[in-house]
Coordinates of C-alpha atoms and ligand atoms in Angstrom, one line a residue:
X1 CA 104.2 169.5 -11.7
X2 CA 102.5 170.5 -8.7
X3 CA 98.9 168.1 -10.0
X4 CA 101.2 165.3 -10.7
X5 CA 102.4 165.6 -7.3
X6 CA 98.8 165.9 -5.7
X7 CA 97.8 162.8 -7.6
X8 CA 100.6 160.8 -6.4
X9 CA 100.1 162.1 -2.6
X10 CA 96.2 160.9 -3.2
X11 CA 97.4 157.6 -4.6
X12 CA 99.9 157.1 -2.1
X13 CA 97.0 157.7 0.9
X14 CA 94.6 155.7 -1.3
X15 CA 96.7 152.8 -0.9
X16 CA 98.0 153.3 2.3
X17 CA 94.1 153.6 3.4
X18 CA 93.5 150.2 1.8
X19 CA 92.7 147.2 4.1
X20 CA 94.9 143.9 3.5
X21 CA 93.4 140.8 3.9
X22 CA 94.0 139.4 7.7
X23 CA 96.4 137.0 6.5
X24 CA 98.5 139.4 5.4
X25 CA 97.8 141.3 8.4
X26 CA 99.0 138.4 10.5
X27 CA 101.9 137.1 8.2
X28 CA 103.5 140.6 8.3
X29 CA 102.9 140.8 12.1
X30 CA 104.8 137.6 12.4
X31 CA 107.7 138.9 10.5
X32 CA 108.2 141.6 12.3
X33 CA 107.0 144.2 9.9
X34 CA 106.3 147.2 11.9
X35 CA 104.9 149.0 9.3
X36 CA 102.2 146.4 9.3
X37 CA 101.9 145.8 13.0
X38 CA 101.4 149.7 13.5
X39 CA 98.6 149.1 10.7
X40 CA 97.0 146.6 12.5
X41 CA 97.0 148.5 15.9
X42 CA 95.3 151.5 13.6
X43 CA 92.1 148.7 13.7
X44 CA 92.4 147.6 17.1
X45 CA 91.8 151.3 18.4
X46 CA 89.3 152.3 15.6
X47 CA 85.7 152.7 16.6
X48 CA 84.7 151.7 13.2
X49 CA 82.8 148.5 13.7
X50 CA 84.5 146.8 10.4
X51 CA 88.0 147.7 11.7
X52 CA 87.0 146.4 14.8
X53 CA 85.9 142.9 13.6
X54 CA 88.5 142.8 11.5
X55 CA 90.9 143.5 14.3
X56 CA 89.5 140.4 16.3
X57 CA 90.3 138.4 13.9
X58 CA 94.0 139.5 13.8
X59 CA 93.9 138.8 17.0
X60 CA 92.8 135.4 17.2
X61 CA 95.1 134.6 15.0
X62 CA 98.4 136.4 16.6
X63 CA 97.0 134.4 19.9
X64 CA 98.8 131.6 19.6
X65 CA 101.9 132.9 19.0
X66 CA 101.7 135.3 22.3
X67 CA 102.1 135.3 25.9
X68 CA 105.7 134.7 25.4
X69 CA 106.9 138.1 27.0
X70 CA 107.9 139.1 30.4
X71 CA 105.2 142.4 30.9
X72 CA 106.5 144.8 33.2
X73 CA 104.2 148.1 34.8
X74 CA 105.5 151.1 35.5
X75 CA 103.6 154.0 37.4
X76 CA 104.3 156.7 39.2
X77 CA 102.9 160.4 39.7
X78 CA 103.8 162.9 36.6
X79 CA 107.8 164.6 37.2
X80 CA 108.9 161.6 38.6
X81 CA 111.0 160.0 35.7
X82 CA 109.2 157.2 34.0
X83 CA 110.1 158.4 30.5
X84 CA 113.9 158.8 31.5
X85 CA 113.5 155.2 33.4
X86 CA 112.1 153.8 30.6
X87 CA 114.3 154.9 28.2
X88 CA 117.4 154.3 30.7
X89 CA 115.6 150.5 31.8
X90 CA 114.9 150.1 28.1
X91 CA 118.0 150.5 26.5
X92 CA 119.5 148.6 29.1
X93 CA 117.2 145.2 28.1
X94 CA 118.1 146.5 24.3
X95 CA 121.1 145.6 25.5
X96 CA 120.7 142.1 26.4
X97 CA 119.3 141.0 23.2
X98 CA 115.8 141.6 24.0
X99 CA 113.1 143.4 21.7
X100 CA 111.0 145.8 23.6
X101 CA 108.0 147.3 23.3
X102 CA 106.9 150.6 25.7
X103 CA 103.0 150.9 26.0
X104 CA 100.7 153.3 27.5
X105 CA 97.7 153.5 29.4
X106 CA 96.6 157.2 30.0
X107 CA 93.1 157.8 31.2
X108 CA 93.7 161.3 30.8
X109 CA 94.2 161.2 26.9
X110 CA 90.4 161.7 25.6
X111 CA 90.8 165.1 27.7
X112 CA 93.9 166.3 26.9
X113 CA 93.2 164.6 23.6
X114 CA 96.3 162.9 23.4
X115 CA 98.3 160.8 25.5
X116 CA 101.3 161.9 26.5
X117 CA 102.4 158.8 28.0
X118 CA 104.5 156.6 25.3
X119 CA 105.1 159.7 23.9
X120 CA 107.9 158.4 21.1
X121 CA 109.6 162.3 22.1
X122 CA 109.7 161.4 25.6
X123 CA 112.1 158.5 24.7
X124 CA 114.4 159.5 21.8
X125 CA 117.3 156.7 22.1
X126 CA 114.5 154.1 22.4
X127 CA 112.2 155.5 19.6
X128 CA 115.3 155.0 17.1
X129 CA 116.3 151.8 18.5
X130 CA 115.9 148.9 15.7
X131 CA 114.2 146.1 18.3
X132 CA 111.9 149.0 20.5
X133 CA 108.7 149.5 19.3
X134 CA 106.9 152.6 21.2
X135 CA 102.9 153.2 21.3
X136 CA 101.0 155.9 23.2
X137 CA 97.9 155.2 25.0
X138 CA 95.0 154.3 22.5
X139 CA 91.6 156.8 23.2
X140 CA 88.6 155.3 24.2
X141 CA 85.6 156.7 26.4
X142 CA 86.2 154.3 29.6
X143 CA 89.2 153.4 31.1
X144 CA 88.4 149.7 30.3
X145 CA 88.0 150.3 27.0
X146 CA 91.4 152.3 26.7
X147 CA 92.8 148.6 28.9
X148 CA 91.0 146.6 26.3
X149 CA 93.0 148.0 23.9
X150 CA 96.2 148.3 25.1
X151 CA 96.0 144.3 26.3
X152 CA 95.1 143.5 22.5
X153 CA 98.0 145.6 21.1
X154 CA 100.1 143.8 23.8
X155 CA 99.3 140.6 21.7
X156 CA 99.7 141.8 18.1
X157 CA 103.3 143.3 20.1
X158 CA 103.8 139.6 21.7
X159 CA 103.0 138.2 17.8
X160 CA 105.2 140.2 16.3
X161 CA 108.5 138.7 18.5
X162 CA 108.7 141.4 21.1
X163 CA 109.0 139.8 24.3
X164 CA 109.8 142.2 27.0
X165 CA 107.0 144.9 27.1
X166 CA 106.6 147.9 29.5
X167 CA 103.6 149.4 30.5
X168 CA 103.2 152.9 31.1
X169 CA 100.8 154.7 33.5
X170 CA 100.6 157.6 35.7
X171 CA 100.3 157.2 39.3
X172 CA 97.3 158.9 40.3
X173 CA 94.1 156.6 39.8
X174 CA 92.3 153.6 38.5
X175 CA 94.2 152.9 36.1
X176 CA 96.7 151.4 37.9
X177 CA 94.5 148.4 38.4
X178 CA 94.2 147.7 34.9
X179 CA 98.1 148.0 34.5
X180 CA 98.0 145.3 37.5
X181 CA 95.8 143.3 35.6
X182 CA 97.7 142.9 32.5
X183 CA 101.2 142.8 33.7
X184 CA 103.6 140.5 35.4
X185 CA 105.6 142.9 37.8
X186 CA 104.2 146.3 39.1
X187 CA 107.4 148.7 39.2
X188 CA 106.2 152.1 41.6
X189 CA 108.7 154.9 41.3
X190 CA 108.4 157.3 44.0
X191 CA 110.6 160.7 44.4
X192 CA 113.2 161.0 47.2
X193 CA 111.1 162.5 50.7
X194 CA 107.7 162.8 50.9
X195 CA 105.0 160.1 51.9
X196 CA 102.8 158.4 49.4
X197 CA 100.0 160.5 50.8
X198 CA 102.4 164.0 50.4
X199 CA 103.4 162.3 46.4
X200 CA 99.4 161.8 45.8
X201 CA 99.9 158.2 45.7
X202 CA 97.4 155.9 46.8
X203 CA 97.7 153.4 49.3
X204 CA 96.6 150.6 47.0
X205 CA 99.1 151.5 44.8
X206 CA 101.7 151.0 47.2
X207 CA 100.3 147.8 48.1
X208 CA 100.2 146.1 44.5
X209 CA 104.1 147.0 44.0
X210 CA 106.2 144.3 43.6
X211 CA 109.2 146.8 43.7
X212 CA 109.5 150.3 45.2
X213 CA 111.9 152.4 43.5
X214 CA 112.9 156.1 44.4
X215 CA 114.1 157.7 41.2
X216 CA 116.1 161.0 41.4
X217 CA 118.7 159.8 44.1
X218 CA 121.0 161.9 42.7
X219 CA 119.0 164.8 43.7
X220 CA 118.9 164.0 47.1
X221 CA 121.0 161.2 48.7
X222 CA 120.2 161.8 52.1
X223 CA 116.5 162.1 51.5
X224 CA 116.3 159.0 48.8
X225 CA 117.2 157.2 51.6
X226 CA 115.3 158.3 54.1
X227 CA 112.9 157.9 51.8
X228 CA 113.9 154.0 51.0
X229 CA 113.8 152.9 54.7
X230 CA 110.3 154.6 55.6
X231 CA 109.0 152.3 52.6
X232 CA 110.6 149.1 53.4
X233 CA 109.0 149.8 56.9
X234 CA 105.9 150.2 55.6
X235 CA 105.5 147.2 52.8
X236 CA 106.5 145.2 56.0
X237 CA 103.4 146.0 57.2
X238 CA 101.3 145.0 54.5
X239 CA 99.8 141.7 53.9
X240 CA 102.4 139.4 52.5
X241 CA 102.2 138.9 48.8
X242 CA 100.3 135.9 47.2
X243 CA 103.4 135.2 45.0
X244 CA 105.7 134.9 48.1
X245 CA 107.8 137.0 47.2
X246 CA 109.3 140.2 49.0
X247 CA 108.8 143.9 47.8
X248 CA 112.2 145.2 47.3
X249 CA 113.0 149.0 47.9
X250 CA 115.4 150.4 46.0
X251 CA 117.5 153.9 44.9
X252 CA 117.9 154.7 41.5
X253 CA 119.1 157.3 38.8
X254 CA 117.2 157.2 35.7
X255 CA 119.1 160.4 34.6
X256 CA 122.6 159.1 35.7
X257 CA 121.7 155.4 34.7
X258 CA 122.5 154.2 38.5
X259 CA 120.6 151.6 39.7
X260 CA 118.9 150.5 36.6
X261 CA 121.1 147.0 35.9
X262 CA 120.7 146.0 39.2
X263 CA 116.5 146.7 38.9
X264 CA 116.4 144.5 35.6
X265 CA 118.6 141.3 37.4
X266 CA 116.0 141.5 40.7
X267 CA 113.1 141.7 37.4
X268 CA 114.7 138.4 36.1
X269 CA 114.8 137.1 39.9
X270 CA 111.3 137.4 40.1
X271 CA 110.7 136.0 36.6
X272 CA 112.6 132.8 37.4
X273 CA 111.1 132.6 41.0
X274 CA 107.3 133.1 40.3
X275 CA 107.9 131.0 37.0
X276 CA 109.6 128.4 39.7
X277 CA 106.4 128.8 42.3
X278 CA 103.8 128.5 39.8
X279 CA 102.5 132.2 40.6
X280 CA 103.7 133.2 37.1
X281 CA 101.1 131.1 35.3
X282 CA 98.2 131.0 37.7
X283 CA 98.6 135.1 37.9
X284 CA 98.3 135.0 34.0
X285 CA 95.4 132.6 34.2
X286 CA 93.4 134.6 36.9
X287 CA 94.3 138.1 34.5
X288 CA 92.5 135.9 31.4
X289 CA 89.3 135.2 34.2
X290 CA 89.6 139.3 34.6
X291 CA 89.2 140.1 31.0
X292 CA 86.4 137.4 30.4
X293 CA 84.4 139.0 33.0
X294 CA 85.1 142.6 32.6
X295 CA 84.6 142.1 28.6
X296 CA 81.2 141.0 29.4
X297 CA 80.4 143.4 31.8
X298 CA 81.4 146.2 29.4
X299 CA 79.3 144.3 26.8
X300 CA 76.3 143.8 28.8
X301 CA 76.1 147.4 30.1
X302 CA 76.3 148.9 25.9
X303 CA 73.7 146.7 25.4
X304 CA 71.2 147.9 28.4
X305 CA 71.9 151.7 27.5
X306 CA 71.4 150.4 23.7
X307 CA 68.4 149.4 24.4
X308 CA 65.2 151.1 22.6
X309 CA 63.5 153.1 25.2
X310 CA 66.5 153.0 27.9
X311 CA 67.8 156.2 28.0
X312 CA 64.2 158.0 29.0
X313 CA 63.4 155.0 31.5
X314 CA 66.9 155.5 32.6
X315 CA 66.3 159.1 33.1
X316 CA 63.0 159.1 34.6
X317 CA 63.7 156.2 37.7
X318 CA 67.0 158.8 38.0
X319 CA 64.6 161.3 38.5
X320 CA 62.4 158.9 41.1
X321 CA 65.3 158.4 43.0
X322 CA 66.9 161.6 43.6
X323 CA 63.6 162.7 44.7
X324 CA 63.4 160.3 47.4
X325 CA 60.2 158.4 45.8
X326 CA 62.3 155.0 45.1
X327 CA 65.3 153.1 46.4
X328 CA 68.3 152.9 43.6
X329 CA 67.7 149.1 44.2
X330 CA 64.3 149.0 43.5
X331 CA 65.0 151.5 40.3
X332 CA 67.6 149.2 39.4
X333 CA 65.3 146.0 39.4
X334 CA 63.1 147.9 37.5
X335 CA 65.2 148.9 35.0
X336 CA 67.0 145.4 34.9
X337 CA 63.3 144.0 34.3
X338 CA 62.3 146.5 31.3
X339 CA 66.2 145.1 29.9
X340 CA 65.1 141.7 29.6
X341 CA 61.7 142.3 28.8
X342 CA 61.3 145.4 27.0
X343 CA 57.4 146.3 27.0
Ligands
GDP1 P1 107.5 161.5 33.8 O1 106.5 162.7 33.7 O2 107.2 160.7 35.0 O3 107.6 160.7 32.6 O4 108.9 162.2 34.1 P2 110.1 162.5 33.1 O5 110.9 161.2 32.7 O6 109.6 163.3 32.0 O7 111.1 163.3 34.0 C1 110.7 164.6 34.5 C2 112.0 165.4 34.7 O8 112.8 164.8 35.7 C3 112.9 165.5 33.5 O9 113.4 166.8 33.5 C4 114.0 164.5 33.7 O10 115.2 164.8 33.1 C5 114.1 164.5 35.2 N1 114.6 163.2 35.8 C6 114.1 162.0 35.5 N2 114.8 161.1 36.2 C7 115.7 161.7 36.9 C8 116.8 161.3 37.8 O11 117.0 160.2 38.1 N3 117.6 162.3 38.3 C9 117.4 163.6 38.0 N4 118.2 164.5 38.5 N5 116.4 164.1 37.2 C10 115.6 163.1 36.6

């Protein structure tokens, strides 16, 4: 009893294991299967060199059928409610009809080894919800790899008919930038009192929000919106945003659900007015410029510490250069030199 069991559990994984051919990849992303699309995320985040080609060509093929989405980003410093907002914001575009899918990018993942951001038990109405589709941060050594990654599951999410997706990061780093870079709208929550330098938020950060929002108001009314007007001072003083349009400030309750209808209509304002300006498209187009150039940057640098013989010239100019003997630009020629012409 218990072999025949063991045989069909190894049967089962043998076939689950089994790669289907990309058409079928694409065809079942295209209907929707999730099963399918969850596979074919499985080879977008694989190191495995086959997987990997494999997943480009998935990829290629979902392109034309993505881009249709309205890609939100949502940061903010770990406490301050993003799960609870994007479960509260989420079930709320559920609502309308929409099919959304909640991604992550979580720098901090090949540490903890595991992302908690995206975390399905974060968000339990949305990770039983029919038309929600939830996926933590992929691993990956550099951040823009992890980006890489959660850009091309965006498209195999876009393929596969979900057209409002969130974006997930925490509020403490780089990785913001890369959220910026692949979304439409940058969402900041913030918690009631407290600069942005007291809440460990950058000023960057603040800058790239297209919306301020101070979660937790119910907490703390009187500080929420003390907290609301020192903000809405302060984006005034910022440069004024290529898009033209104006940072709001808001309060809101992710707990208590306050706030959260009125932060999706002023989303779809600024869908309809960037769409209206142009910025929509020329902000996706400049985001496609990004990716070329950062791709190739990644690229070129695996190739240079690839190279036979790197890693000891590498180490020994590092050496030259602590020590005072070179300049790091004349190291770097040198080692730029030995990358094209290897002796
Ligand atoms: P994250 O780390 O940013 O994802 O934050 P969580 O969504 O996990 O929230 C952290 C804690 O704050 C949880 O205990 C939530 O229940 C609570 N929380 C989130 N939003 C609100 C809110 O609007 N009001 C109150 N009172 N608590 C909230």
């Amino acid at each position: 009893m218990k072999d025949k069991k063991n045989i069909r559990d190894r049967i089962r994984s043998a076939k689950r294991k089994k790669l289907l051919s990309v058409d079928e990849y694409v065809n079942g992303i295209r209907s929707g299967d999730r099963m399918v699309l969850g596979r074919a995320i499985t080879l977008v985040e694989s190191m495995n060199d086959d997987h990997q080609a494999l997943a480009n060509e998935i990829i290629g093929k979902c392109l034309p059928f993505a881009g249709q989405s309205f890609r939100l980003g949502i940061t903010g410093v770990p406490g301050v409610g993003k799960s609870t907002f994007i479960e509260s914001l989420g079930m709320h575009v559920l609502g309308q009809g929409r099919k959304l899918a909640v991604l992550a990018i979580d720098p901090t993942s090949n540490i903890s080894k595991g992302s908690i951001l995206g975390d399905k038990t974060r968000m339990q109405q949305l990770s039983t919800a029919g038309n929600a589709f939830i996926r933590p941060s992929p691993a990956g050594a550099t951040l823009g790899g992890v980006a890489r990654k959660t850009r091309e599951v965006m498209t195999l999410c876009e393929a596969a008919g979900f057209n409002t997706v969130f974006v997930e990061t925490v509020g403490v780093g780089q990785s913001e930038t890369a959220v910026h870079s692949m979304t439409d709208f940058f969402l900041l929550l913030l918690l009631p009192g407290g600069g942005d330098e007291l809440q460990g938020i950058k000023r960057g950060i603040v800058e790239m929000a297209d919306l301020i929002a101070v979660n937790k108001s119910d907490t703390a009314p009187e500080l929420a919106k003390q907290a609301k007007q020192a903000y809405k001072n302060a984006v005034h003083l910022f440069p004024a945003k290529e898009s033209g349009w104006t940072v709001g400030t808001v309060l809101c309750s992710a707990l208590e659900n306050k706030g959260i209808s009125e932060i999706w209509d002023l989303l779809l304002e600024y869908y309809s007015f960037s769409k209206g300006n142009g910025f929509f498209d020329r902000k996706r187009g400049e985001q496609l410029r990004y990716w070329l150039e950062e791709t190739i940057n990644d690229g070129l640098k695996g190739m240079f510490f690839k190279q036979k013989g790197m890693k000891e010239k590498y180490e020994e100019i590092e050496r030259q250069i602590v020590s005072g003997k070179m300049t790091p630009f004349v190291g770097a020629q040198s080692l730029l030199e030995y990358f094209s012409k290897p002796d």
